[in-house]
PDB file of C-alpha atoms in Angstrom:
ATOM      1  CA  UNK A 388       0.184  -0.069   0.125  1.00 50.00           C
ATOM      2  CA  UNK A 389       2.908   2.399   0.539  1.00 50.00           C
ATOM      3  CA  UNK A 390       3.990   1.999  -3.134  1.00 53.00           C
ATOM      4  CA  UNK A 391       0.441   3.095  -4.238  1.00 65.00           C
ATOM      5  CA  UNK A 392       0.420   6.244  -2.125  1.00 80.00           C
ATOM      6  CA  UNK A 393       4.090   7.322  -2.788  1.00 88.00           C
ATOM      7  CA  UNK A 394       4.667   5.437  -6.281  1.00 93.00           C
ATOM      8  CA  UNK A 395       7.646   3.292  -5.041  1.00 96.00           C
ATOM      9  CA  UNK A 396       8.516   1.106  -2.157  1.00 95.00           C
ATOM     10  CA  UNK A 397      11.432  -0.918  -0.774  1.00 96.00           C
ATOM     11  CA  UNK A 398      11.230  -4.575   0.349  1.00 97.00           C
ATOM     12  CA  UNK A 399      14.103  -5.460   2.677  1.00 97.00           C
ATOM     13  CA  UNK A 400      15.074  -8.815   3.545  1.00 97.00           C
ATOM     14  CA  UNK A 401      15.209 -10.335   0.289  1.00 97.00           C
ATOM     15  CA  UNK A 402      17.362 -13.201  -0.196  1.00 97.00           C
ATOM     16  CA  UNK A 403      19.966 -12.113  -2.639  1.00 97.00           C
ATOM     17  CA  UNK A 404      19.234 -14.774  -5.593  1.00 96.00           C
ATOM     18  CA  UNK A 405      16.950 -14.515  -8.601  1.00 96.00           C
ATOM     19  CA  UNK A 406      14.427 -17.283  -7.643  1.00 97.00           C
ATOM     20  CA  UNK A 407      13.686 -15.520  -4.288  1.00 97.00           C
ATOM     21  CA  UNK A 408      13.143 -12.247  -6.258  1.00 97.00           C
ATOM     22  CA  UNK A 409      11.119 -13.996  -8.524  1.00 97.00           C
ATOM     23  CA  UNK A 410       8.790 -15.287  -6.024  1.00 97.00           C
ATOM     24  CA  UNK A 411       8.525 -11.819  -4.368  1.00 97.00           C
ATOM     25  CA  UNK A 412       7.190 -10.206  -7.731  1.00 96.00           C
ATOM     26  CA  UNK A 413       4.792 -13.398  -8.551  1.00 97.00           C
ATOM     27  CA  UNK A 414       3.157 -12.769  -4.663  1.00 95.00           C
ATOM     28  CA  UNK A 415       1.491  -9.404  -6.880  1.00 95.00           C
ATOM     29  CA  UNK A 416       0.568 -11.041  -9.832  1.00 95.00           C
ATOM     30  CA  UNK A 417       2.127 -13.050 -12.777  1.00 95.00           C
ATOM     31  CA  UNK A 418       5.356 -11.642 -14.742  1.00 97.00           C
ATOM     32  CA  UNK A 419       4.806 -10.013 -17.800  1.00 96.00           C
ATOM     33  CA  UNK A 420       6.611 -11.519 -20.673  1.00 94.00           C
ATOM     34  CA  UNK A 421       8.317  -9.085 -23.221  1.00 93.00           C
ATOM     35  CA  UNK A 422      10.869  -8.859 -25.649  1.00 90.00           C
ATOM     36  CA  UNK A 423      13.265  -8.916 -22.870  1.00 86.00           C
ATOM     37  CA  UNK A 424      11.915 -12.152 -21.540  1.00 90.00           C
ATOM     38  CA  UNK A 425      10.066 -12.743 -18.499  1.00 94.00           C
ATOM     39  CA  UNK A 426      11.842 -12.445 -15.310  1.00 95.00           C
ATOM     40  CA  UNK A 427      15.177 -10.488 -15.885  1.00 92.00           C
ATOM     41  CA  UNK A 428      18.313 -11.467 -14.521  1.00 92.00           C
ATOM     42  CA  UNK A 429      21.136  -9.358 -16.611  1.00 83.00           C
ATOM     43  CA  UNK A 430      24.458  -7.721 -16.677  1.00 81.00           C
ATOM     44  CA  UNK A 431      25.600  -4.694 -18.784  1.00 68.00           C
ATOM     45  CA  UNK A 432      26.501  -6.781 -22.073  1.00 59.00           C
ATOM     46  CA  UNK A 433      24.033  -5.027 -24.597  1.00 52.00           C
ATOM     47  CA  UNK A 434      22.158  -8.072 -25.144  1.00 57.00           C
ATOM     48  CA  UNK A 435      19.215  -6.357 -26.193  1.00 50.00           C
ATOM     49  CA  UNK A 436      20.770  -3.254 -27.538  1.00 50.00           C
ATOM     50  CA  UNK A 437      19.015  -1.020 -25.115  1.00 55.00           C
ATOM     51  CA  UNK A 438      20.478   1.915 -23.164  1.00 59.00           C
ATOM     52  CA  UNK A 439      19.561  -0.002 -19.822  1.00 59.00           C
ATOM     53  CA  UNK A 440      22.257  -2.971 -20.632  1.00 65.00           C
ATOM     54  CA  UNK A 441      25.074  -0.016 -20.624  1.00 72.00           C
ATOM     55  CA  UNK A 442      27.029   1.355 -17.928  1.00 79.00           C
ATOM     56  CA  UNK A 443      25.932   4.945 -19.053  1.00 89.00           C
ATOM     57  CA  UNK A 444      23.935   7.591 -17.379  1.00 90.00           C
ATOM     58  CA  UNK A 445      20.216   7.390 -17.695  1.00 93.00           C
ATOM     59  CA  UNK A 446      17.966  10.193 -17.421  1.00 95.00           C
ATOM     60  CA  UNK A 447      14.529   9.927 -15.916  1.00 97.00           C
ATOM     61  CA  UNK A 448      11.878   7.992 -17.995  1.00 97.00           C
ATOM     62  CA  UNK A 449       9.251   5.425 -17.970  1.00 98.00           C
ATOM     63  CA  UNK A 450       9.385   2.196 -19.742  1.00 97.00           C
ATOM     64  CA  UNK A 451       7.259   0.316 -22.254  1.00 96.00           C
ATOM     65  CA  UNK A 452       6.135   3.781 -23.986  1.00 97.00           C
ATOM     66  CA  UNK A 453       6.161   1.801 -27.150  1.00 96.00           C
ATOM     67  CA  UNK A 454       3.601  -0.711 -26.027  1.00 97.00           C
ATOM     68  CA  UNK A 455      -0.156  -0.042 -26.447  1.00 97.00           C
ATOM     69  CA  UNK A 456      -0.551  -1.004 -22.750  1.00 96.00           C
ATOM     70  CA  UNK A 457       2.838  -0.034 -20.824  1.00 97.00           C
ATOM     71  CA  UNK A 458       3.447  -2.217 -17.773  1.00 97.00           C
ATOM     72  CA  UNK A 459       2.364  -0.738 -14.383  1.00 97.00           C
ATOM     73  CA  UNK A 460       4.823  -2.197 -11.953  1.00 97.00           C
ATOM     74  CA  UNK A 461       8.483  -2.778 -12.168  1.00 97.00           C
ATOM     75  CA  UNK A 462      10.836  -4.454  -9.535  1.00 97.00           C
ATOM     76  CA  UNK A 463      14.717  -4.164  -9.586  1.00 97.00           C
ATOM     77  CA  UNK A 464      16.855  -6.142  -7.188  1.00 97.00           C
ATOM     78  CA  UNK A 465      20.494  -5.447  -7.351  1.00 96.00           C
ATOM     79  CA  UNK A 466      22.261  -8.856  -6.990  1.00 96.00           C
ATOM     80  CA  UNK A 467      25.785  -7.692  -7.055  1.00 95.00           C
ATOM     81  CA  UNK A 468      28.093  -4.916  -7.849  1.00 93.00           C
ATOM     82  CA  UNK A 469      31.687  -5.688  -7.672  1.00 91.00           C
ATOM     83  CA  UNK A 470      35.114  -4.116  -9.134  1.00 87.00           C
ATOM     84  CA  UNK A 471      33.608  -0.539  -9.415  1.00 89.00           C
ATOM     85  CA  UNK A 472      31.133   2.209  -8.107  1.00 91.00           C
ATOM     86  CA  UNK A 473      28.537   4.500  -9.095  1.00 90.00           C
ATOM     87  CA  UNK A 474      25.112   3.251 -10.417  1.00 91.00           C
ATOM     88  CA  UNK A 475      22.896   5.302  -8.081  1.00 95.00           C
ATOM     89  CA  UNK A 476      19.340   4.653  -8.810  1.00 95.00           C
ATOM     90  CA  UNK A 477      17.014   8.043  -9.492  1.00 97.00           C
ATOM     91  CA  UNK A 478      13.160   8.251  -9.061  1.00 98.00           C
ATOM     92  CA  UNK A 479      10.979  11.183 -10.085  1.00 98.00           C
ATOM     93  CA  UNK A 480       7.447  11.467  -9.256  1.00 97.00           C
ATOM     94  CA  UNK A 481       6.146  12.265 -12.543  1.00 97.00           C
ATOM     95  CA  UNK A 482       2.773  13.398 -10.989  1.00 96.00           C
ATOM     96  CA  UNK A 483       4.327  16.084  -8.912  1.00 97.00           C
ATOM     97  CA  UNK A 484       6.459  17.284 -11.677  1.00 98.00           C
ATOM     98  CA  UNK A 485       2.935  17.509 -13.573  1.00 98.00           C
ATOM     99  CA  UNK A 486       1.400  19.524 -10.749  1.00 97.00           C
ATOM    100  CA  UNK A 487       4.489  21.956 -10.648  1.00 98.00           C
ATOM    101  CA  UNK A 488       4.017  22.273 -14.329  1.00 98.00           C
ATOM    102  CA  UNK A 489       0.432  23.186 -13.930  1.00 97.00           C
ATOM    103  CA  UNK A 490       1.185  25.988 -11.466  1.00 98.00           C
ATOM    104  CA  UNK A 491       4.000  27.439 -13.352  1.00 98.00           C
ATOM    105  CA  UNK A 492       2.384  27.163 -16.829  1.00 98.00           C
ATOM    106  CA  UNK A 493      -0.945  25.202 -17.223  1.00 97.00           C
ATOM    107  CA  UNK A 494      -0.760  25.743 -21.060  1.00 98.00           C
ATOM    108  CA  UNK A 495       2.258  23.418 -21.122  1.00 98.00           C
ATOM    109  CA  UNK A 496       0.438  21.038 -19.302  1.00 98.00           C
ATOM    110  CA  UNK A 497      -2.462  20.929 -21.683  1.00 98.00           C
ATOM    111  CA  UNK A 498      -0.076  20.870 -24.639  1.00 98.00           C
ATOM    112  CA  UNK A 499       1.681  17.474 -23.306  1.00 98.00           C
ATOM    113  CA  UNK A 500      -1.712  16.021 -22.711  1.00 98.00           C
ATOM    114  CA  UNK A 501      -3.099  16.686 -26.037  1.00 97.00           C
ATOM    115  CA  UNK A 502      -0.258  16.253 -28.552  1.00 97.00           C
ATOM    116  CA  UNK A 503      -0.003  12.601 -29.468  1.00 97.00           C
ATOM    117  CA  UNK A 504       3.384  10.947 -30.321  1.00 96.00           C
ATOM    118  CA  UNK A 505       4.889   7.682 -31.864  1.00 96.00           C
ATOM    119  CA  UNK A 506       7.283   5.522 -30.260  1.00 96.00           C
ATOM    120  CA  UNK A 507       9.153   2.444 -31.000  1.00 95.00           C
ATOM    121  CA  UNK A 508      11.604  -0.159 -29.764  1.00 92.00           C
ATOM    122  CA  UNK A 509      13.755  -1.303 -32.688  1.00 89.00           C
ATOM    123  CA  UNK A 510      17.081  -1.980 -31.250  1.00 82.00           C
ATOM    124  CA  UNK A 511      17.215  -5.653 -32.335  1.00 81.00           C
ATOM    125  CA  UNK A 512      16.800  -6.829 -36.012  1.00 85.00           C
ATOM    126  CA  UNK A 513      14.078  -9.122 -35.035  1.00 87.00           C
ATOM    127  CA  UNK A 514      12.227  -6.378 -33.158  1.00 89.00           C
ATOM    128  CA  UNK A 515      10.236  -3.083 -34.090  1.00 93.00           C
ATOM    129  CA  UNK A 516       7.384  -2.791 -31.753  1.00 94.00           C
ATOM    130  CA  UNK A 517       5.157   0.350 -31.832  1.00 94.00           C
ATOM    131  CA  UNK A 518       1.747   1.186 -30.088  1.00 95.00           C
ATOM    132  CA  UNK A 519      -1.823   0.729 -31.834  1.00 96.00           C
ATOM    133  CA  UNK A 520      -2.145   4.360 -31.391  1.00 96.00           C
ATOM    134  CA  UNK A 521      -0.048   7.615 -30.997  1.00 96.00           C
ATOM    135  CA  UNK A 522      -0.187   8.733 -27.144  1.00 97.00           C
ATOM    136  CA  UNK A 523       0.451  12.000 -25.326  1.00 98.00           C
ATOM    137  CA  UNK A 524       3.090  12.275 -22.625  1.00 98.00           C
ATOM    138  CA  UNK A 525       0.091  12.804 -20.045  1.00 98.00           C
ATOM    139  CA  UNK A 526      -2.814  10.817 -20.237  1.00 97.00           C
ATOM    140  CA  UNK A 527      -5.760  12.261 -18.871  1.00 95.00           C
ATOM    141  CA  UNK A 528      -8.681  10.021 -17.788  1.00 92.00           C
ATOM    142  CA  UNK A 529     -11.699  10.651 -19.689  1.00 91.00           C
ATOM    143  CA  UNK A 530     -14.329  10.236 -17.219  1.00 87.00           C
ATOM    144  CA  UNK A 531     -12.686  11.496 -14.116  1.00 86.00           C
ATOM    145  CA  UNK A 532     -10.542  14.307 -15.760  1.00 89.00           C
ATOM    146  CA  UNK A 533      -7.164  13.571 -14.081  1.00 90.00           C
ATOM    147  CA  UNK A 534      -3.709  12.675 -14.809  1.00 94.00           C
ATOM    148  CA  UNK A 535      -3.323   8.800 -14.468  1.00 94.00           C
ATOM    149  CA  UNK A 536      -0.433   7.825 -16.720  1.00 97.00           C
ATOM    150  CA  UNK A 537       2.724   9.172 -18.049  1.00 98.00           C
ATOM    151  CA  UNK A 538       4.818   8.200 -21.012  1.00 98.00           C
ATOM    152  CA  UNK A 539       8.155   9.834 -21.146  1.00 98.00           C
ATOM    153  CA  UNK A 540      11.020   8.208 -22.607  1.00 96.00           C
ATOM    154  CA  UNK A 541      13.597  10.345 -25.032  1.00 91.00           C
ATOM    155  CA  UNK A 542      15.026   7.339 -25.900  1.00 89.00           C
ATOM    156  CA  UNK A 543      11.910   5.551 -27.315  1.00 92.00           C
ATOM    157  CA  UNK A 544      10.046   8.382 -28.731  1.00 93.00           C
ATOM    158  CA  UNK A 545      10.023   8.266 -32.819  1.00 93.00           C
ATOM    159  CA  UNK A 546       9.914  10.811 -35.369  1.00 91.00           C
ATOM    160  CA  UNK A 547       6.568  12.560 -35.534  1.00 93.00           C
ATOM    161  CA  UNK A 548       5.554  13.436 -39.041  1.00 92.00           C
ATOM    162  CA  UNK A 549       2.019  14.913 -38.889  1.00 92.00           C
ATOM    163  CA  UNK A 550       2.558  18.360 -37.370  1.00 95.00           C
ATOM    164  CA  UNK A 551       3.752  21.983 -38.360  1.00 95.00           C
ATOM    165  CA  UNK A 552       6.443  24.213 -37.404  1.00 96.00           C
ATOM    166  CA  UNK A 553       3.805  26.262 -34.759  1.00 97.00           C
ATOM    167  CA  UNK A 554       2.842  22.865 -33.252  1.00 97.00           C
ATOM    168  CA  UNK A 555       6.366  21.750 -33.036  1.00 97.00           C
ATOM    169  CA  UNK A 556       7.580  24.855 -31.502  1.00 98.00           C
ATOM    170  CA  UNK A 557       4.625  24.747 -28.763  1.00 98.00           C
ATOM    171  CA  UNK A 558       5.301  20.985 -27.767  1.00 98.00           C
ATOM    172  CA  UNK A 559       9.195  21.112 -27.603  1.00 98.00           C
ATOM    173  CA  UNK A 560       8.643  24.492 -25.476  1.00 98.00           C
ATOM    174  CA  UNK A 561       6.500  22.485 -23.213  1.00 98.00           C
ATOM    175  CA  UNK A 562       8.743  19.314 -23.096  1.00 98.00           C
ATOM    176  CA  UNK A 563      11.668  21.500 -22.350  1.00 98.00           C
ATOM    177  CA  UNK A 564       9.957  22.841 -19.176  1.00 98.00           C
ATOM    178  CA  UNK A 565       8.774  19.357 -18.103  1.00 98.00           C
ATOM    179  CA  UNK A 566      12.349  18.219 -18.696  1.00 98.00           C
ATOM    180  CA  UNK A 567      13.715  21.304 -16.502  1.00 98.00           C
ATOM    181  CA  UNK A 568      11.152  20.110 -13.722  1.00 98.00           C
ATOM    182  CA  UNK A 569      12.305  16.592 -13.438  1.00 98.00           C
ATOM    183  CA  UNK A 570      15.791  17.554 -13.116  1.00 97.00           C
ATOM    184  CA  UNK A 571      15.435  19.744 -10.108  1.00 97.00           C
ATOM    185  CA  UNK A 572      17.372  18.654  -6.819  1.00 95.00           C
ATOM    186  CA  UNK A 573      13.831  19.052  -5.089  1.00 94.00           C
ATOM    187  CA  UNK A 574      12.204  16.768  -7.464  1.00 97.00           C
ATOM    188  CA  UNK A 575      15.000  14.220  -8.047  1.00 97.00           C
ATOM    189  CA  UNK A 576      15.184  11.243  -5.686  1.00 97.00           C
ATOM    190  CA  UNK A 577      18.622   9.315  -5.518  1.00 97.00           C
ATOM    191  CA  UNK A 578      19.009   6.181  -3.767  1.00 95.00           C
ATOM    192  CA  UNK A 579      21.769   3.460  -3.900  1.00 95.00           C
ATOM    193  CA  UNK A 580      20.372   0.165  -4.630  1.00 95.00           C
ATOM    194  CA  UNK A 581      21.707  -2.818  -2.272  1.00 95.00           C
ATOM    195  CA  UNK A 582      21.778  -6.390  -2.236  1.00 97.00           C
ATOM    196  CA  UNK A 583      18.876  -7.793  -0.132  1.00 97.00           C
ATOM    197  CA  UNK A 584      16.610  -4.883  -0.782  1.00 97.00           C
ATOM    198  CA  UNK A 585      14.420  -4.853  -3.915  1.00 97.00           C
ATOM    199  CA  UNK A 586      12.646  -1.390  -5.464  1.00 97.00           C
ATOM    200  CA  UNK A 587       9.086  -1.738  -6.672  1.00 97.00           C
ATOM    201  CA  UNK A 588       7.633   1.304  -8.444  1.00 97.00           C
ATOM    202  CA  UNK A 589       4.819   2.445 -10.639  1.00 96.00           C
ATOM    203  CA  UNK A 590       5.761   2.802 -14.153  1.00 97.00           C
ATOM    204  CA  UNK A 591       2.796   4.907 -14.928  1.00 97.00           C
ATOM    205  CA  UNK A 592       3.805   7.429 -12.426  1.00 97.00           C
ATOM    206  CA  UNK A 593       7.407   7.374 -11.433  1.00 97.00           C
ATOM    207  CA  UNK A 594      10.237   7.999 -13.909  1.00 98.00           C
ATOM    208  CA  UNK A 595      13.439   6.146 -13.281  1.00 97.00           C
ATOM    209  CA  UNK A 596      17.170   6.511 -14.368  1.00 96.00           C
ATOM    210  CA  UNK A 597      20.401   5.782 -12.771  1.00 95.00           C
ATOM    211  CA  UNK A 598      23.905   7.367 -12.540  1.00 94.00           C
ATOM    212  CA  UNK A 599      27.044   6.082 -14.622  1.00 94.00           C
ATOM    213  CA  UNK A 600      28.695   3.202 -13.207  1.00 92.00           C
ATOM    214  CA  UNK A 601      32.178   1.022 -13.437  1.00 91.00           C
ATOM    215  CA  UNK A 602      32.710  -2.507 -12.572  1.00 92.00           C
ATOM    216  CA  UNK A 603      30.312  -5.544 -12.688  1.00 91.00           C
ATOM    217  CA  UNK A 604      26.721  -5.048 -11.595  1.00 92.00           C
ATOM    218  CA  UNK A 605      24.196  -7.931 -11.968  1.00 94.00           C
ATOM    219  CA  UNK A 606      20.450  -7.017 -11.581  1.00 94.00           C
ATOM    220  CA  UNK A 607      17.228  -8.907 -11.765  1.00 96.00           C
ATOM    221  CA  UNK A 608      13.562  -7.934 -11.833  1.00 96.00           C
ATOM    222  CA  UNK A 609      10.447  -7.822 -13.897  1.00 97.00           C
ATOM    223  CA  UNK A 610       7.301  -6.394 -14.940  1.00 98.00           C
ATOM    224  CA  UNK A 611       3.389  -6.621 -13.693  1.00 97.00           C
ATOM    225  CA  UNK A 612       0.512  -5.595 -15.784  1.00 96.00           C
ATOM    226  CA  UNK A 613      -1.912  -2.895 -14.805  1.00 95.00           C
ATOM    227  CA  UNK A 614      -4.977  -4.782 -14.614  1.00 95.00           C
ATOM    228  CA  UNK A 615      -3.506  -7.515 -12.471  1.00 95.00           C
ATOM    229  CA  UNK A 616      -1.877  -5.332  -9.966  1.00 94.00           C
ATOM    230  CA  UNK A 617      -4.875  -3.216  -9.622  1.00 92.00           C
ATOM    231  CA  UNK A 618      -7.201  -6.267  -9.135  1.00 93.00           C
ATOM    232  CA  UNK A 619      -4.879  -7.450  -6.474  1.00 93.00           C
ATOM    233  CA  UNK A 620      -4.760  -3.906  -4.774  1.00 90.00           C
ATOM    234  CA  UNK A 621      -8.342  -3.371  -4.539  1.00 89.00           C
ATOM    235  CA  UNK A 622      -9.372  -6.770  -3.113  1.00 91.00           C
ATOM    236  CA  UNK A 623      -6.588  -6.521  -0.489  1.00 91.00           C
ATOM    237  CA  UNK A 624      -7.330  -2.929   0.629  1.00 87.00           C
ATOM    238  CA  UNK A 625     -11.418  -2.948   0.294  1.00 87.00           C
ATOM    239  CA  UNK A 626     -12.334  -6.821   0.034  1.00 92.00           C
ATOM    240  CA  UNK A 627     -13.998  -8.466  -2.693  1.00 94.00           C
ATOM    241  CA  UNK A 628     -17.866  -7.396  -1.536  1.00 93.00           C
ATOM    242  CA  UNK A 629     -17.033  -3.775  -1.758  1.00 89.00           C
ATOM    243  CA  UNK A 630     -15.094  -4.000  -5.307  1.00 89.00           C
ATOM    244  CA  UNK A 631     -18.125  -5.827  -6.876  1.00 91.00           C
ATOM    245  CA  UNK A 632     -20.546  -3.526  -5.240  1.00 90.00           C
ATOM    246  CA  UNK A 633     -18.980  -0.563  -7.126  1.00 86.00           C
ATOM    247  CA  UNK A 634     -18.153  -2.182 -10.536  1.00 86.00           C
ATOM    248  CA  UNK A 635     -18.612   0.770 -13.092  1.00 83.00           C
ATOM    249  CA  UNK A 636     -19.795   3.155 -10.495  1.00 81.00           C
ATOM    250  CA  UNK A 637     -17.972   6.508 -11.407  1.00 78.00           C
ATOM    251  CA  UNK A 638     -19.496   8.350  -8.920  1.00 77.00           C
ATOM    252  CA  UNK A 639     -17.821   6.262  -6.072  1.00 74.00           C
ATOM    253  CA  UNK A 640     -14.412   6.186  -8.059  1.00 72.00           C
ATOM    254  CA  UNK A 641     -14.902  10.079  -7.946  1.00 74.00           C
ATOM    255  CA  UNK A 642     -15.360  10.250  -4.252  1.00 74.00           C
ATOM    256  CA  UNK A 643     -12.607   7.386  -3.535  1.00 71.00           C
ATOM    257  CA  UNK A 644     -10.090   8.108  -6.124  1.00 66.00           C
ATOM    258  CA  UNK A 645      -7.780   5.418  -5.053  1.00 65.00           C
ATOM    259  CA  UNK A 646     -10.221   2.643  -5.751  1.00 62.00           C
ATOM    260  CA  UNK A 647      -9.769   3.035  -9.674  1.00 58.00           C
ATOM    261  CA  UNK A 648      -5.925   4.116 -10.695  1.00 62.00           C
TER     262      UNK A 648
END
């Protein structure tokens, strides 16, 4: 429940092996399989020709922007880091950053919520994934009128062809503003992962990244779908009877926003 309130949580006392970490994430729901596989256990070897598999700095971003349905939860567990240093983990509350943008320039918020973009994953020869439709950075719930999903990844955004110079200037000014906000010291959360402590965060809300590192790191983790996570969350917090009573009850969801998203 802490993860739902703050967007992330740490689980301490996890045995330092991939099997135990996999059991942890499967207590929430089944692991989502992607072109990266199911449960990951990887080093920085560029197996998938993705920046995550390098030792380079990674700016704050969300994963799966190129999927029609991005994964909701993400888990990381650092199993080992030897012969080097660095690799601090970065977290940014994308909802908080959007709220700051709304106060400073609400028009910019509107631009990032209304301008739809293409995304792609095409680093490997046998993969060229694109979502079924273009999507904005900020996705506003059509019934509740509030932000509920963020797609922000400068590594995966594809070239947009169906816009003019005026639209481009407007969008890039807004994007520059958001990029500035998520890099502010008061918005960035830096932490050093350690073996035995797993990080779980909301990929629809929290942006993540890392600092450059040296040496050898071994990381494991996986994704969980939105619907499966929300089902487990609602049933645990409210009980099956309350959930069933309010199926499709938008008035109840408006009064109890944590029930829905």
